[in-house]
XYZ file of C-alpha atoms in Angstrom:
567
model
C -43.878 34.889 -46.776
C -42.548 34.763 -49.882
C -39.591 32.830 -50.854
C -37.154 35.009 -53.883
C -34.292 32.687 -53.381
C -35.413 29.131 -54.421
C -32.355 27.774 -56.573
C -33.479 25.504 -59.426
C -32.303 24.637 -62.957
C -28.915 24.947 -62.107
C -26.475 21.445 -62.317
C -25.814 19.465 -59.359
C -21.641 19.436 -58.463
C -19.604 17.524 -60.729
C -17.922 15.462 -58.307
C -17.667 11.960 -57.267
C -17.115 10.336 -60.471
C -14.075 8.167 -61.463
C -12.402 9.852 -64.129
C -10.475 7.019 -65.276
C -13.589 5.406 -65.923
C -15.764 8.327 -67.402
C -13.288 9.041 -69.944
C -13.814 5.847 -72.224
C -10.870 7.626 -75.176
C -8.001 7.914 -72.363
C -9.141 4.176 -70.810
C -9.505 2.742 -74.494
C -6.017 4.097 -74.989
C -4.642 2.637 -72.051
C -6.193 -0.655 -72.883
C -4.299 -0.924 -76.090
C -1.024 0.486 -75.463
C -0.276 0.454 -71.303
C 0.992 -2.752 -69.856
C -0.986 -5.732 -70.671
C -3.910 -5.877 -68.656
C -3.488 -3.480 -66.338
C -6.343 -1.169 -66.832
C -9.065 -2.871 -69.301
C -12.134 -0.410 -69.208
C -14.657 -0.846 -66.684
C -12.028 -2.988 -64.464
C -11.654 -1.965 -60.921
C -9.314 -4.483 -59.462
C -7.597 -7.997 -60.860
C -4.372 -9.272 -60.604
C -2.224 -7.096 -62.202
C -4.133 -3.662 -61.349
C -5.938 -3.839 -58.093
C -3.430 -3.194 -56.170
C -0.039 -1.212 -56.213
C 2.253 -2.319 -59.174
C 5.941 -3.495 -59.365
C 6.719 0.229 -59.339
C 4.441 1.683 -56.727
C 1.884 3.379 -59.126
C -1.572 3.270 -58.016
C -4.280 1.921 -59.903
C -5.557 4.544 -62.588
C -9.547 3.976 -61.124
C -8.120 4.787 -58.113
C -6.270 7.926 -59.557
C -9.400 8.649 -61.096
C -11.877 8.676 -58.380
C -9.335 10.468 -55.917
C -9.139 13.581 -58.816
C -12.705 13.344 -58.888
C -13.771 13.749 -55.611
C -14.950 16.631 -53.862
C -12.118 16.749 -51.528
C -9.536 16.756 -54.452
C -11.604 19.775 -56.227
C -11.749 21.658 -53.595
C -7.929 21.206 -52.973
C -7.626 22.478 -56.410
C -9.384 25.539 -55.966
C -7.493 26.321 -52.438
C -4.181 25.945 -54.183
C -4.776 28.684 -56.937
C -6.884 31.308 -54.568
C -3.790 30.924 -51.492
C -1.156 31.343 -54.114
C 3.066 31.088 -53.667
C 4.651 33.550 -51.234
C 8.019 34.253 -51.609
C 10.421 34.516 -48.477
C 13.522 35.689 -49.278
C 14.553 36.102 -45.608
C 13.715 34.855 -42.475
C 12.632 37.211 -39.176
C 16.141 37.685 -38.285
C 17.833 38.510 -41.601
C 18.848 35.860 -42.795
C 19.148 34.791 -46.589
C 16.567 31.564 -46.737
C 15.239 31.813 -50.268
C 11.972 29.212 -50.004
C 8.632 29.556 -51.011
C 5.841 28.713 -48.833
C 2.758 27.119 -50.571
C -0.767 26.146 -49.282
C -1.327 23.018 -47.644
C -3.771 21.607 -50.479
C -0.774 22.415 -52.703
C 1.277 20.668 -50.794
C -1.642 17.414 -50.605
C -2.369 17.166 -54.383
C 1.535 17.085 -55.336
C 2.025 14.406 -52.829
C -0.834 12.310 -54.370
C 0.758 12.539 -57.513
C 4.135 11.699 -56.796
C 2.679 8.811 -54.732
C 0.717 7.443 -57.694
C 3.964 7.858 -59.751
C 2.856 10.200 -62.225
C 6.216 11.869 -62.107
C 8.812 9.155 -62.783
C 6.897 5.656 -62.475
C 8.201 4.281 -65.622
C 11.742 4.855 -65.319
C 11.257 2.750 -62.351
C 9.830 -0.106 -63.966
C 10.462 0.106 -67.586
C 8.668 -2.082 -68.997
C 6.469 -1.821 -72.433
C 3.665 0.415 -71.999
C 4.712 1.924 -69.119
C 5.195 5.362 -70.129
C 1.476 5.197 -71.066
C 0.570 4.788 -67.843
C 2.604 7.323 -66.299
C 1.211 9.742 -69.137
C -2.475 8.640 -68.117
C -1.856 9.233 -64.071
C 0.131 12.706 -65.338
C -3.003 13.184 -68.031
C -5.675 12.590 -64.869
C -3.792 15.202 -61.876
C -3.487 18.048 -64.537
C -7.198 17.445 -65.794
C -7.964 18.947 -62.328
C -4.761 20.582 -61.095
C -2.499 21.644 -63.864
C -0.325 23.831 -61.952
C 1.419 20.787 -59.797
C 2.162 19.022 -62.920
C 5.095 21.663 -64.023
C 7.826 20.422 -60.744
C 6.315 16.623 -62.026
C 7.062 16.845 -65.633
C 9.873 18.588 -64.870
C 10.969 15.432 -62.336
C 9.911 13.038 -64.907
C 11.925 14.717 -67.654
C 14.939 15.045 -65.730
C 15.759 10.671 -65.079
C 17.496 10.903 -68.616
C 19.615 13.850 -68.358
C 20.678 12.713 -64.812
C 21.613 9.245 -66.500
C 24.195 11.116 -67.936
C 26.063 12.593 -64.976
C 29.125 10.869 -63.301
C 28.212 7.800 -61.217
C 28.484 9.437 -57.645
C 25.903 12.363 -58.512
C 23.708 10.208 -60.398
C 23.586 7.483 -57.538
C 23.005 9.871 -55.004
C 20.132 11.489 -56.764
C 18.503 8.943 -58.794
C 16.918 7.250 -56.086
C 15.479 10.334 -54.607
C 13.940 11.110 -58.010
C 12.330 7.418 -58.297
C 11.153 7.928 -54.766
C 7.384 7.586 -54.423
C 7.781 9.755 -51.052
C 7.347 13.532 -51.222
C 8.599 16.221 -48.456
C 8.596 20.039 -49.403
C 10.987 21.003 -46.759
C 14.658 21.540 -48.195
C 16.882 18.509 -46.920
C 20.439 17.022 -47.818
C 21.165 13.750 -49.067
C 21.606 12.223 -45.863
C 18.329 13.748 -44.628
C 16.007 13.405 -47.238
C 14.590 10.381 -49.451
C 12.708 12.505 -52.405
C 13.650 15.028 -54.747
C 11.681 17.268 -57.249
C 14.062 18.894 -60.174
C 13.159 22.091 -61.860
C 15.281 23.969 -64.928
C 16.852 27.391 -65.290
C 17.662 27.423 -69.034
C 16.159 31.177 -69.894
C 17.890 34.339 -69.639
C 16.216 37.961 -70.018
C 18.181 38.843 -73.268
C 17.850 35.594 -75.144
C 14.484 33.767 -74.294
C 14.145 31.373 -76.480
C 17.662 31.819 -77.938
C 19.816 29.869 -75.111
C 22.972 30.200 -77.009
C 23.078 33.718 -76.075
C 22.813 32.939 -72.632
C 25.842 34.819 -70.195
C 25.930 32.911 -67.192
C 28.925 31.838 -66.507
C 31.054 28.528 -65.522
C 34.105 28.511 -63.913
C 35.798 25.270 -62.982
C 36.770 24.774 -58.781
C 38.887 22.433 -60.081
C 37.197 19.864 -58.007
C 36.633 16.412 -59.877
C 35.719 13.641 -57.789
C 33.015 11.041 -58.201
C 30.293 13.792 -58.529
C 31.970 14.824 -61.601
C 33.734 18.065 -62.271
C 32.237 20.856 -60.183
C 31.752 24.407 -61.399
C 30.962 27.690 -59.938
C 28.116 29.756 -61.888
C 27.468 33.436 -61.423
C 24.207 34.527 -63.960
C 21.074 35.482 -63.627
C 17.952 33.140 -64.984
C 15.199 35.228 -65.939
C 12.455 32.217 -65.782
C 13.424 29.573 -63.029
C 10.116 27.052 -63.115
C 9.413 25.340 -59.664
C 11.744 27.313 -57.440
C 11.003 25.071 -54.534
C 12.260 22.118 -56.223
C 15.432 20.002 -54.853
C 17.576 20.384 -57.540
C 18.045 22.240 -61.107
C 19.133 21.399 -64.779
C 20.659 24.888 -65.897
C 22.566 25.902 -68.654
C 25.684 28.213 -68.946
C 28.785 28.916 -70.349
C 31.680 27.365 -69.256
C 35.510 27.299 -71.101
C 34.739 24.700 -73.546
C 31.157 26.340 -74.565
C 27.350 25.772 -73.372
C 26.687 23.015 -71.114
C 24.505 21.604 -68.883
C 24.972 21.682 -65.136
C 23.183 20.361 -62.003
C 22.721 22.608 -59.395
C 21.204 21.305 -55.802
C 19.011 23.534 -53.346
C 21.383 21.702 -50.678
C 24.862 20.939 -50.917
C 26.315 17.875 -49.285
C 27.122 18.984 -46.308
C 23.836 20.341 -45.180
C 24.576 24.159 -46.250
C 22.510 26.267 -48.872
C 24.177 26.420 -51.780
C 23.269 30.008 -53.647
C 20.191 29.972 -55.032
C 18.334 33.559 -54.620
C 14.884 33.849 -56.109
C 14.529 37.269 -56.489
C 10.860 37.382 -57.437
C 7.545 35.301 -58.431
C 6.322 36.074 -61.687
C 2.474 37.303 -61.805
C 1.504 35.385 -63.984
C -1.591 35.439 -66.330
C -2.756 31.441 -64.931
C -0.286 28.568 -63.313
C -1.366 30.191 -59.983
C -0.762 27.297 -57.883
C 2.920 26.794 -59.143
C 5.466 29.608 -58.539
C 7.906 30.702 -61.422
C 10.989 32.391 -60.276
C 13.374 35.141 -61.729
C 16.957 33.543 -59.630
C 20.420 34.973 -59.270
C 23.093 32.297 -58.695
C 26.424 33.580 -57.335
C 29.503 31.355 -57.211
C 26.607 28.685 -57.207
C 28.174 24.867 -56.523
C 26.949 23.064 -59.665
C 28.544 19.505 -61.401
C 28.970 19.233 -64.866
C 26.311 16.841 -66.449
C 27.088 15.448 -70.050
C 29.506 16.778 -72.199
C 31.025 19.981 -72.188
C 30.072 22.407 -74.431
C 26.947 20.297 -75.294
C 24.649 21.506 -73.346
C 21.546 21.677 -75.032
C 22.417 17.944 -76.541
C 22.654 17.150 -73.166
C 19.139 19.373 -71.804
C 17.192 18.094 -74.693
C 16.981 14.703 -73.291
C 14.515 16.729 -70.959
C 13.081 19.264 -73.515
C 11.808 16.548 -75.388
C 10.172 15.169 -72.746
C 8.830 17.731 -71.129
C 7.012 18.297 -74.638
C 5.342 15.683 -74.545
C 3.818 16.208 -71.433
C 2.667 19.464 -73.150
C 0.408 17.947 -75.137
C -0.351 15.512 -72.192
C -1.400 18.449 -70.491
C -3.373 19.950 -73.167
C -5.046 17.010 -73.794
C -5.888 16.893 -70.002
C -7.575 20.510 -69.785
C -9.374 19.570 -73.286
C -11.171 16.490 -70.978
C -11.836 18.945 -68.302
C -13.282 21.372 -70.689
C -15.318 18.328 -72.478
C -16.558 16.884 -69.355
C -17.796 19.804 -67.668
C -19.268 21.324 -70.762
C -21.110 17.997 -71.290
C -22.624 18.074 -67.232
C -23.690 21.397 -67.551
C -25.839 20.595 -70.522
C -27.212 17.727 -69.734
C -28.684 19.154 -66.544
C -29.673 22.863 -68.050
C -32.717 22.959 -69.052
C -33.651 26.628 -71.863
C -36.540 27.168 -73.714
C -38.442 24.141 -73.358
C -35.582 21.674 -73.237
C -32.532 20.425 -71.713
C -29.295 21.944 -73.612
C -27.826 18.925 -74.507
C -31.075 18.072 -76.595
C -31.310 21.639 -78.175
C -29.139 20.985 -81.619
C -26.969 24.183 -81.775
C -25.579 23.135 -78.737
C -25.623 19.405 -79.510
C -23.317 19.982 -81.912
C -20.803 22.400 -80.506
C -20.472 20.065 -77.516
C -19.349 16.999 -79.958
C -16.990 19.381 -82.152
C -15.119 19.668 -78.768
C -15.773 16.359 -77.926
C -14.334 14.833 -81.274
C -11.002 17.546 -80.813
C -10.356 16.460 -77.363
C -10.507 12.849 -78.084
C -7.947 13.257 -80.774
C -5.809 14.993 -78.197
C -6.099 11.816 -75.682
C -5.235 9.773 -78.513
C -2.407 11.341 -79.760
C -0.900 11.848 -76.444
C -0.888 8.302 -75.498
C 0.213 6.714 -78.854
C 2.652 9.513 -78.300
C 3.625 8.040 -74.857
C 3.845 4.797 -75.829
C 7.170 5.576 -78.476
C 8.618 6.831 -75.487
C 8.923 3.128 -74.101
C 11.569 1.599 -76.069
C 14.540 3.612 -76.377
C 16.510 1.150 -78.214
C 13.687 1.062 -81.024
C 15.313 3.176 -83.450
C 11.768 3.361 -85.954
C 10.071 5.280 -82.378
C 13.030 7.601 -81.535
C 12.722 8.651 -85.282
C 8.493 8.422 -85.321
C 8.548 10.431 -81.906
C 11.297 13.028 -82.980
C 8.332 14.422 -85.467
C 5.167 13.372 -83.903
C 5.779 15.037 -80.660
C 6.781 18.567 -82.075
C 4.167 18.298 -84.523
C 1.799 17.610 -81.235
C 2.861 19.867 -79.054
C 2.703 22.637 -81.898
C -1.018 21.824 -82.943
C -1.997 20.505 -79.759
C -1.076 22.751 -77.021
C -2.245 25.322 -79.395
C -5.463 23.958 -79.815
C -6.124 24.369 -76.128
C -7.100 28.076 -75.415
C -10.085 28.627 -78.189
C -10.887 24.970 -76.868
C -11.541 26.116 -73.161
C -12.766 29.355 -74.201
C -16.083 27.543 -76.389
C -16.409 25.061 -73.334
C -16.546 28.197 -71.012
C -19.191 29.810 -73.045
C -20.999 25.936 -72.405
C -21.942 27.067 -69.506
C -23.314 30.645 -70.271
C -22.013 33.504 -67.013
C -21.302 30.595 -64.675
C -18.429 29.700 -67.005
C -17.165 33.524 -66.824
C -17.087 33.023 -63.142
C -14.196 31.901 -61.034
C -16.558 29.912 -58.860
C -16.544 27.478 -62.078
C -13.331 25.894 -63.108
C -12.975 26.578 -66.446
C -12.219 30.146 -65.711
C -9.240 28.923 -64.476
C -8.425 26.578 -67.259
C -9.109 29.360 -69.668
C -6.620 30.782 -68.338
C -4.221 27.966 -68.176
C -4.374 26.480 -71.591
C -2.198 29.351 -73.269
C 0.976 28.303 -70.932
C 1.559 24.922 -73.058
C 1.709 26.781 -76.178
C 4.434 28.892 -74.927
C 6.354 26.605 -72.318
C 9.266 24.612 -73.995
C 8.958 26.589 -77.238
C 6.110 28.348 -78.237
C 4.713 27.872 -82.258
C 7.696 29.487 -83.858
C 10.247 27.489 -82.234
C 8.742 24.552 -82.625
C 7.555 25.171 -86.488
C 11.615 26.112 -87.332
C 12.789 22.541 -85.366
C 10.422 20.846 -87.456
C 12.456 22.255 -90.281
C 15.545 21.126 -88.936
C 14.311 17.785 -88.360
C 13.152 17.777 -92.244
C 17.153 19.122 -93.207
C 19.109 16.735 -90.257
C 16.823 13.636 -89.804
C 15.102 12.833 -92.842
C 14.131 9.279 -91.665
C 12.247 10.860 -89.131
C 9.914 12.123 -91.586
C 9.873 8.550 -93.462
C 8.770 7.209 -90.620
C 6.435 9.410 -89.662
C 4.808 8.991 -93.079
C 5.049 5.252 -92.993
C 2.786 5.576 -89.212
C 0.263 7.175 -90.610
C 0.055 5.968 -93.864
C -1.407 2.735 -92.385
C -4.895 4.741 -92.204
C -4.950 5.067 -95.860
C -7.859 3.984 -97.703
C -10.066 4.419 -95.014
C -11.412 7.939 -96.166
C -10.700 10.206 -99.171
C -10.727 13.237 -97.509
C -7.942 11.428 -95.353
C -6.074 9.929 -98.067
C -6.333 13.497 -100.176
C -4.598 15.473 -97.066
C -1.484 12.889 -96.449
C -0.827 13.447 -100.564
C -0.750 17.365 -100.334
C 1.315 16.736 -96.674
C 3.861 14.598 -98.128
C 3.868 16.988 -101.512
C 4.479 20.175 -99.329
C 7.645 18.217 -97.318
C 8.659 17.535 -100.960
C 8.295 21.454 -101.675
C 10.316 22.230 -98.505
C 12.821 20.244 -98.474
C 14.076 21.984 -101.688
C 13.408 25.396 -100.887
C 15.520 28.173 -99.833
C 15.530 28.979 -95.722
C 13.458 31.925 -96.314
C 10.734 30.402 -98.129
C 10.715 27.170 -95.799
C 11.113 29.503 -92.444
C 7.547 31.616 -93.958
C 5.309 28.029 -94.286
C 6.987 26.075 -91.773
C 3.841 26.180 -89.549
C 2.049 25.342 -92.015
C 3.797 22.304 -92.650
C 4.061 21.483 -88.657
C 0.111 22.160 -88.904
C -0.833 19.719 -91.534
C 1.451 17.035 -90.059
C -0.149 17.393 -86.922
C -3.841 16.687 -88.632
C -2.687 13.801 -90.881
C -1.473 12.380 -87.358
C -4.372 12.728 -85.704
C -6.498 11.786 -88.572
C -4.905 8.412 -89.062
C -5.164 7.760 -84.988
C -8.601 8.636 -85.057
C -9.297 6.265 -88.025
C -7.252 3.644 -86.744
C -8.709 3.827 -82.762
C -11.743 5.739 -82.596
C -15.584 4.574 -83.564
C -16.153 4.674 -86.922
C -19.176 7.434 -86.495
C -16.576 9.456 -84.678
C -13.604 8.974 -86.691
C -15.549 10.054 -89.842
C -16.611 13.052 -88.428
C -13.110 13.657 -87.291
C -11.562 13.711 -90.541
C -14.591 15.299 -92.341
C -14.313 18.634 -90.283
C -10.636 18.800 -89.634
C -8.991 17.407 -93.034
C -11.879 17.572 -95.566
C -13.781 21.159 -96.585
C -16.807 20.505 -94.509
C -16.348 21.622 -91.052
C -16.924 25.534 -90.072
C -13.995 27.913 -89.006
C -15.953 27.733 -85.145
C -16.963 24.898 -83.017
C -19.839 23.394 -83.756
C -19.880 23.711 -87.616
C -20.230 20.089 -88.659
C -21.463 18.406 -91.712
C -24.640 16.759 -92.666
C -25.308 13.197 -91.294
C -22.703 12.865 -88.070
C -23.522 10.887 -85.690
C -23.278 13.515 -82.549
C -25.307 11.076 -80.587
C -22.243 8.770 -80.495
C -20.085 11.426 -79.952
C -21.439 12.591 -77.254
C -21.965 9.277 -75.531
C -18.293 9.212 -75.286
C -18.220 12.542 -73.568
């Protein structure tokens, strides 16, 4: 008899590996910036990291072989093929608003929270500590990005709650902080965790939250909680429905401001909260985003009044940065399993990875991706010391200059890595048809490349130290490569240009401003961090006139060996 179905020349599973370990940029980074000793590459377990830390995070070898493993993968998969169902009613009529998610949804969140990649170093604040928060955020969305929205979100939201009155914020804070995770809706008294989502968008203002028409009317109830409002509006994107409690914006008397609005008042009832739909969206399938009407909805005032998006940008800006976390995260995936698939396809006569068209497009993603890593963490690490005033002003630049180049980066990114792998790639058996489809929402969520290109602007016209600061950063890398030093003269020319131009003429070049920032940035992070072999062909490709307009363009005489060996 003879056989037609003998399956050969195809790669073996990518699973079982530690991706802590595997991803030497991300454990380098770690290394230099987390807290001391915690994670030194190629350590498993000492004092300070084999076991759980002073805040309850877990290990990041441990983080990495759970995301690894077949089990987790598969998880992955489950949650984005049995997507969100909305009930808006229950079998007897009644009003329940929840949203019922797979198990393996339910199983990878849980890990994460219980690793403390939500809100692990606002528990234990110490230096380096948002770096290791980023890197256990960085390693669940390398496999699962659709989880990490509700934990960014959570993460983000420990500095806006800091500014509510003392009774809501010591009734909430802890559940935030909690390592514990439950998805069923509870009250204070009857549950220990919380997730927090945001309602800031409104159908005829997007991006423009000023023109938002909810409304705030005072109950004139003002007790320890703070002053409590009722708000009738509709939100026209409400991320993480499911979540505990929300950060939403609307108008009250005295002006825009921020207000905090629970799934579950105090004494047990539902406060208002009707999702009206799930969006179909075009990727995030594991994570449901809501259109919500809220309708005399209980909510306390947090901040001031009328200062609302002072107030919600303590989140915003955090949330960006785990935008370019995230990026970064689906650039490793794309990397890694571009870089598997290669090395175990074998084409006309040889394996891939030794053929060198495709030698060299793998390393052009490899060298992009480790920029990402590095710029996320070094971005991760300003986040530490809030009472540094040089890394509030450094990270007030750097991370919309990231997230604009960054998250952008991302979709042409996953698409080349797709292509990798030939038709498997094209395939949803594969997961980087599903990252393809992911990388886009980073670019867009918390302000797509317009908004962020015009606050860059306003960061050049309101906070000009930011920009001296910024400049002083990366100007440590200078001297290290012409190409280098040439593009941080023209940057710091065109901010020159800019900052005396009319608003027209700095509105039309603005992204190209926030775009050459961004390379300088990385640049100077990949001189200062990176091998010298890769560094050079960093800067060669991305700030000199040598690299090609596509992946895998490089110049004469890199080193893709050593690029690849990272990969």
């Amino acid at each position: 008899m003879i056989s037609t179905h003998e399956v050969e020349n195809q790669a073996p599973p990518r699973e079982g590996i530690d991706e802590f370990g595997a991803n030497l940029p991300l454990a380098e980074a770690v290394a230099r910036w987390g807290r001391a000793g915690r994670a030194v590459v190629g350590e498993r377990a000492d004092a300070s990291g084999g076991g759980h830390g002073a805040s309850g995070q877990l290990p990041l070898h441990e983080v990495g072989t759970l995301v690894g493993s077949a089990a987790f993968q598969r998880d992955a998969e489950r949650a984005n093929t049995h997507q969100p169902v909305l009930h808006s009613h229950d079998r007897w009529g009644n009003r329940v608003d929840e949203v019922e998610y797979d198990d393996a949804y339910h199983r990878i969140i849980a890990a994460a929270v219980a690793a403390g990649a939500h809100t692990s170093a606002a528990a234990d604040p110490r230096p380096g500590a948002n770096v290791d928060r980023a890197a256990a955020f960085f390693l669940f969305a390398q496999v699962e990005p659709g989880h990490a929205c509700p934990v960014s979100m959570t993460h983000a939201a420990v500095p806006t709650l800091a500014l509510a009155a003392s009774g809501l914020r010591d009734e909430w804070m802890p559940r935030l902080l909690s390592r514990d995770y439950d998805p069923e809706l509870g009250g204070a008294d009857g549950k220990r965790s919380a997730l927090v989502g945001m309602a800031m968008t409104e159908k005829q203002g997007g991006s423009d939250v000023r023109a938002n028409t909810t409304r705030a009317v005072p109950t004139g109830v003002d007790d320890a909680r703070g002053r409590e409002f009722a708000l009738t509006g509709h939100k026209w994107f409400c991320s993480a429905p499911m979540s505990d409690a929300f950060l939403v914006l609307a108008q009250a008397p005295g002006g825009l401001s921020c207000f905090f609005v629970p799934r579950v008042l105090p004494d047990g009832s539902r406060n208002v909260f009707r999702i009206q739909r799930l969006k179909d969206k075009l990727g995030n399938r594991s994570n449901a985003s809501s259109e919500i009407e809220l309708d005399g909805t209980t909510a306390w005032l947090v901040g001031e009044e009328g200062r609302g998006v002072a107030t919600i940008v303590q989140m915003v800006t955090r949330t960006r940065l785990d935008c370019v976390i995230g990026s970064a995260a689906g650039m490793r995936q794309s990397v890694a399993e571009a870089a598997w698939h290669v090395r175990h396809r074998s084409a006309f006569g040889s394996l891939l990875v030794d053929q060198p068209a495709m030698t060299a497009v793998v390393a052009d993603l490899a060298l992009e991706s480790e920029a990402a890593t590095l710029t996320a963490m070094r971005l991760a690490r300003a986040y530490d010391d809030d009472a540094n005033g040089s890394e509030q002003a450094f990270r007030r630049l750097a991370t919309a200059v990231s997230k604009y180049w960054v998250c952008k980066r991302g979709p042409g990114h996953a698409y080349e890595a797709l292509e990798c792998l030939g038709g498997n790639g094209y395939t949803e058996a594969f997961p980087l048809a599903r990252r393809y489809r992911e990388q886009p929402l980073l670019a867009i969520w918390e302000g797509s490349g317009n908004v962020i290109a015009l606050d860059v602007l306003r960061v050049l016209a309101r906070e000009p130290e930011a920009f001296e600061t910024f400049f002083d950063r990366v100007g440590a890398a200078s001297g290290e490569s012409a190409a280098f030093d040439t593009a941080l003269a023209e940057s710091t020319a065109l901010v020159r240009e800019l900052a005396a131009a009319d608003a027209p003429t700095a509105a039309a070049r603005a992204r190209e401003l926030t775009e050459r920032l961004a390379l300088v940035l990385q640049g100077a992070l990949m001189l200062e961090h990176a091998p010298g072999p890769v560094a050079d062909a960093f800067v060669r490709t991305r700030l000199g006139a040598e690299g090609g307009r596509q992946y895998g363009v490089l110049p004469r005489g890199v080193d893709t060996a050593v690029i690849l060996a990272r990969a």
